[in-house]
Short mmCIF file of C-alpha atoms in Angstrom, two decimals:
data_model
loop_
_atom_site.label_atom_id
_atom_site.label_comp_id
_atom_site.label_asym_id
_atom_site.label_seq_id
_atom_site.Cartn_x
_atom_site.Cartn_y
_atom_site.Cartn_z
CA MET A 1 -27.55 2.93 -8.15
CA LYS A 2 -24.90 2.86 -10.85
CA GLU A 3 -24.54 -0.24 -12.96
CA THR A 4 -21.54 -1.13 -15.08
CA ASP A 5 -19.68 -4.10 -16.55
CA ILE A 6 -16.46 -3.58 -14.66
CA LEU A 7 -15.75 -1.47 -11.60
CA VAL A 8 -12.08 -0.58 -11.23
CA VAL A 9 -11.29 0.50 -7.68
CA GLY A 10 -8.22 2.73 -7.78
CA GLY A 11 -7.00 4.90 -10.65
CA GLY A 12 -3.26 4.42 -10.24
CA PRO A 13 -0.95 2.62 -12.68
CA ALA A 14 -2.66 -0.77 -12.20
CA GLY A 15 -6.22 0.57 -12.29
CA LEU A 16 -5.69 2.83 -15.32
CA CYS A 17 -4.14 -0.03 -17.31
CA ALA A 18 -6.94 -2.37 -16.24
CA ALA A 19 -9.52 0.16 -17.42
CA ILE A 20 -7.71 0.69 -20.75
CA GLU A 21 -7.58 -3.04 -21.52
CA ALA A 22 -11.15 -3.74 -20.46
CA ALA A 23 -12.51 -0.81 -22.48
CA ARG A 24 -10.34 -1.72 -25.49
CA ALA A 25 -12.02 -5.15 -25.41
CA GLY A 26 -15.44 -3.49 -25.43
CA ALA A 27 -16.55 -3.53 -21.79
CA ARG A 28 -18.11 -0.58 -20.01
CA VAL A 29 -15.83 0.55 -17.20
CA LEU A 30 -16.29 2.70 -14.12
CA ILE A 31 -13.12 3.87 -12.34
CA ILE A 32 -13.47 5.14 -8.79
CA ASP A 33 -10.48 6.82 -7.15
CA ASP A 34 -10.12 8.62 -3.84
CA GLY A 35 -7.60 11.15 -5.18
CA LEU A 36 -8.54 14.53 -6.57
CA ARG A 37 -7.24 13.40 -9.95
CA LEU A 38 -6.41 10.06 -11.56
CA GLY A 39 -2.89 8.64 -11.61
CA GLY A 40 -2.42 7.33 -8.09
CA GLN A 41 1.15 7.55 -6.84
CA LEU A 42 2.45 8.24 -10.36
CA ILE A 43 1.45 11.89 -10.15
CA LYS A 44 4.04 12.56 -7.44
CA GLN A 45 6.86 10.53 -8.94
CA THR A 46 9.36 12.92 -10.44
CA HIS A 47 12.07 10.28 -10.96
CA LYS A 48 12.65 8.38 -14.18
CA PHE A 49 11.49 4.79 -14.48
CA PHE A 50 13.65 1.76 -15.24
CA GLY A 51 12.87 -1.29 -17.32
CA SER A 52 12.52 -1.27 -21.07
CA LYS A 53 10.66 0.92 -23.53
CA ASP A 54 7.51 -1.20 -23.05
CA GLU A 55 7.39 -0.05 -19.43
CA TYR A 56 8.08 3.63 -20.18
CA ALA A 57 11.73 3.44 -19.03
CA GLY A 58 13.41 6.84 -18.95
CA THR A 59 10.05 8.58 -18.48
CA ARG A 60 9.20 10.32 -15.22
CA GLY A 61 6.28 8.87 -13.23
CA PHE A 62 3.93 11.83 -13.58
CA LYS A 63 4.46 11.83 -17.36
CA ILE A 64 3.48 8.14 -17.45
CA ALA A 65 0.18 9.07 -15.82
CA ASP A 66 -0.44 11.54 -18.69
CA VAL A 67 0.40 8.85 -21.27
CA LEU A 68 -2.05 6.38 -19.67
CA LEU A 69 -4.81 8.99 -19.37
CA SER A 70 -4.54 9.88 -23.05
CA GLU A 71 -4.63 6.18 -23.95
CA LEU A 72 -7.77 5.85 -21.84
CA GLU A 73 -9.38 8.81 -23.61
CA ARG A 74 -9.55 6.77 -26.82
CA TYR A 75 -12.28 4.70 -25.18
CA GLY A 76 -14.00 7.68 -23.57
CA ASP A 77 -17.46 6.57 -24.66
CA ARG A 78 -17.21 3.43 -22.55
CA VAL A 79 -15.26 4.76 -19.57
CA GLU A 80 -16.46 6.84 -16.68
CA ALA A 81 -14.14 8.03 -13.91
CA ILE A 82 -15.23 9.38 -10.55
CA THR A 83 -12.53 11.00 -8.38
CA ASN A 84 -12.49 12.23 -4.78
CA THR A 85 -14.49 9.09 -3.97
CA THR A 86 -13.72 6.15 -1.70
CA VAL A 87 -15.26 2.74 -2.28
CA THR A 88 -16.28 2.09 1.29
CA GLY A 89 -17.46 -1.48 1.23
CA TYR A 90 -18.72 -4.56 -0.56
CA TYR A 91 -21.93 -6.23 0.51
CA THR A 92 -21.92 -9.96 -0.26
CA ASP A 93 -25.68 -10.47 0.01
CA ASP A 94 -26.51 -8.39 -3.07
CA GLY A 95 -23.09 -7.84 -4.71
CA VAL A 96 -23.28 -4.07 -4.27
CA PHE A 97 -20.45 -1.64 -3.46
CA GLY A 98 -20.90 1.52 -1.42
CA ALA A 99 -19.01 4.68 -2.36
CA LEU A 100 -18.55 8.04 -0.68
CA THR A 101 -17.72 11.22 -2.58
CA GLY A 102 -15.93 13.70 -0.32
CA GLU A 103 -17.80 13.35 2.92
CA GLU A 104 -21.20 14.29 1.55
CA ARG A 105 -22.54 11.97 -1.12
CA TYR A 106 -23.06 8.24 -0.71
CA PHE A 107 -24.07 6.04 -3.63
CA LYS A 108 -24.10 2.40 -4.64
CA VAL A 109 -22.48 0.60 -7.55
CA LYS A 110 -23.45 -2.78 -8.92
CA PRO A 111 -20.86 -4.07 -11.40
CA LYS A 112 -20.64 -7.47 -13.04
CA ARG A 113 -16.93 -7.69 -12.19
CA ALA A 114 -14.60 -5.72 -9.93
CA ILE A 115 -10.88 -5.10 -10.35
CA ILE A 116 -9.29 -4.17 -7.05
CA ALA A 117 -6.31 -1.90 -7.74
CA THR A 118 -6.28 -0.10 -4.42
CA GLY A 119 -2.52 -0.08 -3.93
CA ALA A 120 -0.87 -0.18 -0.54
CA TYR A 121 -0.54 1.55 2.79
CA GLU A 122 2.67 2.46 4.58
CA LYS A 123 3.85 0.34 7.46
CA THR A 124 5.05 1.95 10.63
CA ILE A 125 7.34 0.99 13.51
CA PRO A 126 6.70 1.33 17.23
CA VAL A 127 9.26 3.72 18.68
CA PRO A 128 8.87 5.99 21.71
CA ASN A 129 7.18 9.23 20.56
CA CYS A 130 6.29 7.87 17.12
CA ASP A 131 2.97 9.72 17.47
CA LEU A 132 4.58 13.19 17.65
CA PRO A 133 3.78 15.67 14.88
CA GLY A 134 6.65 15.54 12.40
CA VAL A 135 6.66 11.74 12.06
CA TYR A 136 5.40 10.81 8.60
CA GLY A 137 5.26 7.93 6.21
CA ALA A 138 7.83 8.68 3.51
CA GLY A 139 5.16 8.40 0.81
CA ALA A 140 3.05 11.01 2.60
CA VAL A 141 6.03 13.36 2.59
CA GLN A 142 6.46 12.83 -1.14
CA THR A 143 2.78 13.73 -1.65
CA LEU A 144 3.16 16.88 0.45
CA MET A 145 6.19 18.01 -1.54
CA ASN A 146 5.47 16.94 -5.09
CA VAL A 147 1.68 17.20 -5.28
CA TYR A 148 0.90 20.03 -2.87
CA GLY A 149 4.19 21.95 -2.95
CA VAL A 150 4.60 21.93 0.82
CA LYS A 151 8.08 21.79 2.33
CA PRO A 152 7.58 19.23 5.11
CA GLY A 153 10.43 20.28 7.43
CA GLU A 154 13.94 21.72 7.64
CA LYS A 155 16.02 18.76 8.85
CA ALA A 156 15.00 15.22 8.05
CA LEU A 157 15.91 11.73 9.17
CA MET A 158 14.94 8.94 6.77
CA VAL A 159 14.28 5.48 8.19
CA GLY A 160 14.71 2.82 5.49
CA ALA A 161 17.11 2.61 2.55
CA GLY A 162 14.89 0.78 0.08
CA ASN A 163 14.07 2.55 -3.17
CA ILE A 164 11.33 4.65 -1.57
CA GLY A 165 13.61 5.86 1.24
CA LEU A 166 16.45 6.64 -1.17
CA ILE A 167 14.37 8.39 -3.83
CA ILE A 168 12.48 10.52 -1.32
CA SER A 169 15.71 11.45 0.50
CA TYR A 170 17.00 12.84 -2.78
CA GLN A 171 13.76 14.69 -3.47
CA LEU A 172 13.80 16.14 0.05
CA ALA A 173 17.29 17.49 -0.67
CA GLN A 174 16.03 18.89 -3.99
CA ALA A 175 13.27 20.68 -2.08
CA GLY A 176 15.85 22.33 0.16
CA VAL A 177 15.44 20.06 3.18
CA GLN A 178 18.66 19.11 4.96
CA VAL A 179 18.64 15.29 5.05
CA GLN A 180 20.71 14.43 8.13
CA ALA A 181 20.98 10.69 7.60
CA VAL A 182 19.34 7.58 6.23
CA VAL A 183 19.20 4.61 8.61
CA GLU A 184 18.65 1.05 7.46
CA ALA A 185 18.21 -1.97 9.75
CA MET A 186 19.50 -4.44 7.17
CA PRO A 187 23.28 -4.83 6.80
CA LYS A 188 23.06 -3.49 3.25
CA ILE A 189 21.12 -0.95 1.23
CA GLY A 190 17.91 -2.42 -0.20
CA GLY A 191 17.34 -0.01 -3.09
CA TYR A 192 19.05 0.35 -6.44
CA LEU A 193 22.69 1.45 -6.47
CA VAL A 194 21.95 4.45 -8.73
CA HIS A 195 19.58 5.93 -6.16
CA ALA A 196 21.99 5.23 -3.26
CA SER A 197 24.94 6.72 -5.18
CA LYS A 198 23.02 9.90 -5.89
CA ILE A 199 22.35 10.62 -2.25
CA ARG A 200 25.88 9.61 -1.16
CA ARG A 201 27.29 12.02 -3.75
CA ILE A 202 25.46 14.94 -2.18
CA GLY A 203 26.90 13.96 1.21
CA ILE A 204 23.99 12.27 2.98
CA PRO A 205 25.29 9.49 5.26
CA ILE A 206 23.62 6.07 5.11
CA TYR A 207 23.89 4.04 8.32
CA THR A 208 23.25 0.34 7.64
CA SER A 209 22.62 -2.11 10.54
CA HIS A 210 21.11 0.84 12.39
CA THR A 211 17.66 1.50 13.71
CA ILE A 212 15.80 4.36 15.31
CA LYS A 213 15.69 3.89 19.07
CA GLU A 214 13.72 6.88 20.21
CA ILE A 215 12.19 10.05 18.84
CA HIS A 216 12.61 13.20 20.93
CA GLY A 217 10.45 16.27 21.26
CA LYS A 218 7.64 17.83 23.27
CA GLU A 219 5.07 19.39 20.97
CA HIS A 220 6.87 18.42 17.77
CA VAL A 221 9.79 16.23 16.69
CA GLU A 222 13.15 17.76 17.68
CA GLY A 223 15.48 14.84 17.04
CA ALA A 224 16.05 11.13 17.30
CA THR A 225 18.48 8.64 18.75
CA ILE A 226 19.73 6.00 16.36
CA VAL A 227 21.61 2.89 17.39
CA GLN A 228 23.59 0.13 15.70
CA ILE A 229 22.06 -3.38 15.85
CA ASP A 230 23.72 -6.78 15.79
CA GLU A 231 22.81 -9.74 13.56
CA ARG A 232 19.99 -10.67 15.98
CA TRP A 233 18.60 -7.13 15.66
CA GLU A 234 19.58 -6.31 19.26
CA PRO A 235 20.80 -2.75 19.89
CA ILE A 236 24.53 -2.51 20.64
CA SER A 237 24.86 -0.24 23.64
CA GLY A 238 27.33 2.59 23.35
CA THR A 239 26.64 3.06 19.63
CA GLU A 240 23.81 5.55 20.11
CA LYS A 241 23.92 8.76 18.08
CA TYR A 242 21.70 11.79 18.44
CA ILE A 243 20.41 13.24 15.19
CA GLU A 244 18.76 16.63 15.15
CA ALA A 245 15.62 16.61 12.99
CA ASP A 246 12.15 18.13 12.83
CA LEU A 247 10.99 15.54 10.29
CA ILE A 248 11.16 11.75 10.59
CA CYS A 249 10.21 9.82 7.46
CA LEU A 250 9.35 6.16 7.81
CA ALA A 251 10.07 4.14 4.67
CA VAL A 252 9.82 0.76 6.35
CA GLY A 253 7.69 -1.06 3.84
CA LEU A 254 4.20 -1.25 2.38
CA SER A 255 1.25 -3.59 2.86
CA PRO A 256 -1.41 -4.45 0.28
CA LEU A 257 -4.63 -2.49 0.82
CA ILE A 258 -7.24 -5.22 0.44
CA GLU A 259 -10.12 -4.62 2.83
CA LEU A 260 -12.61 -5.02 -0.04
CA LEU A 261 -11.21 -8.46 -0.91
CA TRP A 262 -11.47 -9.57 2.72
CA GLN A 263 -15.07 -8.36 2.72
CA ALA A 264 -15.79 -10.33 -0.43
CA GLY A 265 -14.47 -13.47 1.26
CA CYS A 266 -11.55 -13.93 -1.15
CA LYS A 267 -9.05 -16.54 -0.09
CA MET A 268 -5.92 -14.91 1.34
CA ARG A 269 -2.43 -16.11 2.11
CA TYR A 270 0.23 -14.61 4.31
CA VAL A 271 3.28 -14.12 2.11
CA PRO A 272 5.80 -11.81 3.82
CA GLU A 273 7.88 -11.56 0.62
CA LEU A 274 4.88 -9.83 -1.02
CA GLY A 275 4.12 -7.46 1.87
CA GLY A 276 1.77 -9.48 4.12
CA TYR A 277 -1.62 -11.00 3.38
CA VAL A 278 -2.31 -11.19 -0.35
CA PRO A 279 -5.24 -12.60 -2.33
CA VAL A 280 -4.78 -15.99 -3.96
CA ARG A 281 -5.17 -15.57 -7.73
CA ASN A 282 -4.58 -17.31 -11.05
CA ARG A 283 -2.81 -16.27 -14.24
CA GLU A 284 -5.80 -14.08 -15.14
CA MET A 285 -5.32 -12.15 -11.87
CA ARG A 286 -8.71 -13.53 -10.84
CA THR A 287 -9.13 -14.17 -7.12
CA SER A 288 -10.99 -17.10 -5.53
CA HIS A 289 -14.20 -15.00 -5.86
CA PRO A 290 -15.09 -15.29 -9.56
CA ASP A 291 -16.25 -11.64 -9.79
CA PHE A 292 -13.08 -10.20 -8.24
CA TYR A 293 -9.76 -9.50 -9.94
CA VAL A 294 -6.71 -7.85 -8.41
CA ALA A 295 -3.69 -5.95 -9.77
CA GLY A 296 -0.72 -3.92 -8.61
CA ASP A 297 0.38 -3.38 -5.03
CA ALA A 298 -2.96 -4.78 -3.79
CA ALA A 299 -1.82 -8.11 -5.24
CA ALA A 300 1.80 -7.89 -4.06
CA ILE A 301 4.14 -5.03 -3.18
CA GLU A 302 6.19 -4.52 -6.33
CA GLU A 303 6.84 -1.66 -8.72
CA ALA A 304 4.62 0.56 -10.84
CA SER A 305 5.99 -1.14 -13.96
CA THR A 306 4.72 -4.58 -12.93
CA ALA A 307 1.50 -3.03 -11.58
CA MET A 308 0.71 -1.64 -15.04
CA ILE A 309 1.10 -5.04 -16.70
CA GLU A 310 -0.89 -6.84 -14.02
CA GLY A 311 -3.59 -4.22 -14.54
CA ARG A 312 -3.65 -4.97 -18.24
CA ILE A 313 -3.97 -8.70 -17.53
CA ALA A 314 -6.82 -8.15 -15.07
CA GLY A 315 -8.64 -5.79 -17.46
CA LEU A 316 -8.24 -8.09 -20.43
CA CYS A 317 -9.37 -11.18 -18.53
CA ALA A 318 -12.25 -9.55 -16.64
CA ALA A 319 -13.63 -8.25 -19.95
CA ALA A 320 -13.17 -11.67 -21.58
CA SER A 321 -15.10 -13.31 -18.73
CA LEU A 322 -18.09 -11.14 -19.73
CA GLY A 323 -17.86 -12.11 -23.39
CA TYR A 324 -15.67 -9.18 -24.52
CA ARG A 325 -12.87 -11.37 -25.77
CA PRO A 326 -10.64 -9.63 -28.32
CA PRO A 327 -9.36 -11.75 -31.23
CA ASP A 328 -5.79 -11.31 -29.99
CA TYR A 329 -6.67 -12.42 -26.45
CA GLU A 330 -4.25 -15.37 -26.18
CA GLU A 331 -1.20 -13.65 -27.63
CA ARG A 332 -1.89 -10.51 -25.62
CA LEU A 333 -2.12 -12.46 -22.36
CA GLU A 334 1.07 -14.40 -23.15
CA GLY A 335 2.81 -11.17 -24.13
CA PHE A 336 1.93 -9.54 -20.79
CA TRP A 337 3.23 -12.55 -18.88
CA ALA A 338 6.48 -12.54 -20.86
CA GLN A 339 6.85 -8.85 -19.98
CA LEU A 340 6.26 -9.57 -16.28
CA GLU A 341 8.80 -12.36 -16.27
CA ARG A 342 11.36 -10.08 -17.88
CA LEU A 343 10.80 -7.38 -15.25
CA ARG A 344 11.05 -9.90 -12.40
CA ARG A 345 14.33 -11.38 -13.57
CA GLY A 346 17.03 -9.40 -11.73
CA PRO A 347 18.59 -10.09 -8.32
CA VAL A 348 16.57 -7.25 -6.73
CA THR A 349 13.32 -9.11 -7.41
CA GLU A 350 14.46 -12.44 -5.96
CA LYS A 351 12.08 -12.08 -3.00
CA ILE A 352 9.17 -11.47 -5.37
CA ARG A 353 10.05 -14.60 -7.37
CA GLN A 354 10.06 -16.62 -4.14
CA GLY A 355 6.78 -15.15 -2.91
CA LEU A 356 4.62 -15.16 -6.03
CA PRO A 357 4.20 -18.95 -6.41
CA LYS A 358 2.74 -18.98 -2.87
CA ALA A 359 0.02 -16.55 -3.97
CA MET A 360 -0.92 -18.44 -7.12
CA LYS A 361 -3.94 -20.71 -7.10
CA GLU A 362 -3.12 -24.39 -7.53
CA GLU A 363 -5.16 -25.57 -10.47
CA MET B 1 14.68 7.73 27.60
CA ALA B 2 10.94 7.71 27.16
CA ASP B 3 9.20 4.76 28.72
CA GLU B 4 8.09 1.88 26.48
CA LYS B 5 4.63 2.12 27.97
CA ASP B 6 4.20 5.43 26.24
CA ILE B 7 4.63 4.02 22.73
CA VAL B 8 1.34 4.64 20.98
CA ILE B 9 0.34 1.73 18.75
CA CYS B 10 -3.16 2.85 17.76
CA ARG B 11 -3.01 6.59 17.10
CA CYS B 12 -6.74 6.91 16.43
CA GLU B 13 -7.77 5.49 19.80
CA ASP B 14 -4.62 6.22 21.85
CA VAL B 15 -3.78 2.61 22.75
CA THR B 16 -0.25 2.00 24.02
CA LEU B 17 2.11 -0.93 23.50
CA SER B 18 2.14 -1.71 27.23
CA LYS B 19 -1.67 -1.95 27.28
CA ILE B 20 -1.57 -4.39 24.38
CA ARG B 21 1.18 -6.48 26.01
CA GLU B 22 -0.76 -6.56 29.27
CA LEU B 23 -3.83 -7.95 27.48
CA ILE B 24 -1.83 -10.57 25.58
CA GLU B 25 -0.27 -11.73 28.87
CA LYS B 26 -3.81 -12.04 30.27
CA GLY B 27 -4.73 -14.39 27.41
CA TYR B 28 -6.34 -12.06 24.86
CA THR B 29 -4.41 -13.42 21.91
CA THR B 30 -6.45 -12.38 18.88
CA PRO B 31 -6.59 -8.89 17.36
CA ASP B 32 -10.40 -9.00 17.50
CA GLU B 33 -10.41 -9.47 21.29
CA ILE B 34 -7.91 -6.66 21.74
CA LYS B 35 -9.99 -4.48 19.43
CA ARG B 36 -13.15 -5.06 21.46
CA ILE B 37 -11.47 -4.23 24.78
CA THR B 38 -9.33 -1.26 23.75
CA ARG B 39 -11.03 0.02 20.54
CA ALA B 40 -7.62 -0.32 18.81
CA GLY B 41 -8.36 -0.33 15.09
CA MET B 42 -11.83 1.19 15.41
CA GLY B 43 -10.89 4.81 14.68
CA PRO B 44 -10.83 6.77 11.42
CA CYS B 45 -8.06 4.68 9.81
CA GLN B 46 -9.76 1.38 10.73
CA GLY B 47 -6.58 -0.36 11.81
CA ARG B 48 -4.24 0.44 8.96
CA THR B 49 -1.56 1.56 11.42
CA CYS B 50 -2.05 -0.70 14.43
CA ARG B 51 -3.33 -4.00 13.03
CA ASP B 52 0.02 -5.30 11.79
CA LEU B 53 1.81 -4.12 14.95
CA ILE B 54 -0.70 -5.85 17.24
CA ILE B 55 -0.54 -9.11 15.30
CA ARG B 56 3.26 -9.00 15.39
CA GLU B 57 3.19 -8.46 19.16
CA ILE B 58 0.81 -11.42 19.63
CA ALA B 59 3.10 -13.60 17.51
CA ARG B 60 6.17 -12.54 19.46
CA ILE B 61 4.66 -13.18 22.90
CA THR B 62 2.75 -16.40 22.13
CA GLY B 63 5.41 -17.87 19.85
CA LYS B 64 2.81 -18.40 17.12
CA LYS B 65 3.36 -17.72 13.46
CA ILE B 66 1.62 -14.65 12.02
CA GLU B 67 -0.54 -16.84 9.77
CA GLU B 68 -1.77 -18.82 12.80
CA ILE B 69 -3.29 -15.71 14.37
CA PRO B 70 -6.88 -15.17 13.24
CA MET B 71 -7.25 -11.93 11.24
CA THR B 72 -9.72 -9.26 12.33
CA THR B 73 -13.07 -9.15 10.59
CA PHE B 74 -13.24 -6.47 7.89
CA ARG B 75 -16.67 -4.89 7.89
CA PRO B 76 -17.92 -2.11 5.65
CA PRO B 77 -17.65 0.82 5.73
CA ILE B 78 -13.86 1.02 5.63
CA ARG B 79 -13.93 4.69 6.53
CA PRO B 80 -16.36 6.65 8.67
CA ILE B 81 -19.57 7.86 6.98
CA LYS B 82 -21.94 10.28 8.68
CA LEU B 83 -25.34 8.79 9.40
CA GLY B 84 -27.05 11.76 7.78
CA VAL B 85 -25.17 11.15 4.54
CA LEU B 86 -26.45 7.58 4.44
CA ALA B 87 -30.00 8.72 5.21
CA GLU B 88 -29.92 11.34 2.45
CA SER B 89 -28.46 8.99 -0.18
CA GLU B 90 -30.58 8.74 -3.29
CA ASP B 91 -29.74 5.03 -3.35
CA ASP B 92 -32.17 3.87 -0.69
CA GLU B 93 -33.82 1.04 -2.57
#
């Protein structure tokens, strides 16, 4: 059985930053990640980030992963990372985690604290034939293209015009896939204007107030029928359009991936603005279970930029709770919160601002 | 047009939307009950696809809010592990 001060579950933007802060403070850290290499979703993000210099604005996602990994290397003597490994459970009776490397090796971990930075999973929608080969989560398609170099299809239909749907539509076009259309159920585009403009400029139509009614195909996706919807989300008959496609990408939202926090008995709240059930936490990103911290999409569906700062808060505070309290603790914590507030200021993050107070612990 | 009854909600265990609606109409109004009867959510993904859809369907039919519907129990392991792998683990203390 492995023992450590802090177990960080997930080596994406939140987890890497949590590990950096905790190790900087002096704690021993073990990162476990199910990917083949660290970086989480950053490693497939070829677009440039927004925000300010503090959040690596203007840098492409996969480059940010490199920056974080080299920052982590400074504390190499205190940090261990295990990849290709899933943390499979938490056992409340003895405070032990189980972990599975590949499908062959099972081992246990007993940390003093855990930071859950497991990210999110992609939501889906029930449509006839949604189980046909060729129907993917948009994030999965991005992984296929940008990590494994696989062209996922020839003609694509994107469902969802949030940032993920828009960015991946553009990247599909870059990979030589004909993007037939983007459909969005809301009356307006959810993602940033820059991303929407880019795909409009290359001639991809965006149908707002539209949904996918049915997917067609026998052995594989061959096309889909889309339909306009009214303000009560009812299909308007006569507005159906057939779109030929061998690839349907669903970018219809993400949900926090928090099985481990449920297992630990952490108090949860249903906050739709944040993606569904989320753990209740305080300003230290500590959950109702004193040994469990949370950061990133596992805490609320936001952006990689906020995930990185939440990770730093969780790492700093988890280390401090074990006695590794750096002399600049207070100003660092306040600085991170000021950064978060700055990032959450714009009109695009209004939902997040409404949702977050519901997830904070009343103290 | 494909029939609604053919919409697969749980891809791991092949459970359709019409099966889930039929059970809700019969009074099985928690995801745990539906899981026990149909195995929805008990496959390799452990409910990551179907759980939200089933809860939403229960809410729609019963008129309850999502937060009023009891969540399923999350038990370890969260992904399948072969019994032999557990038996061979060096961590058997």
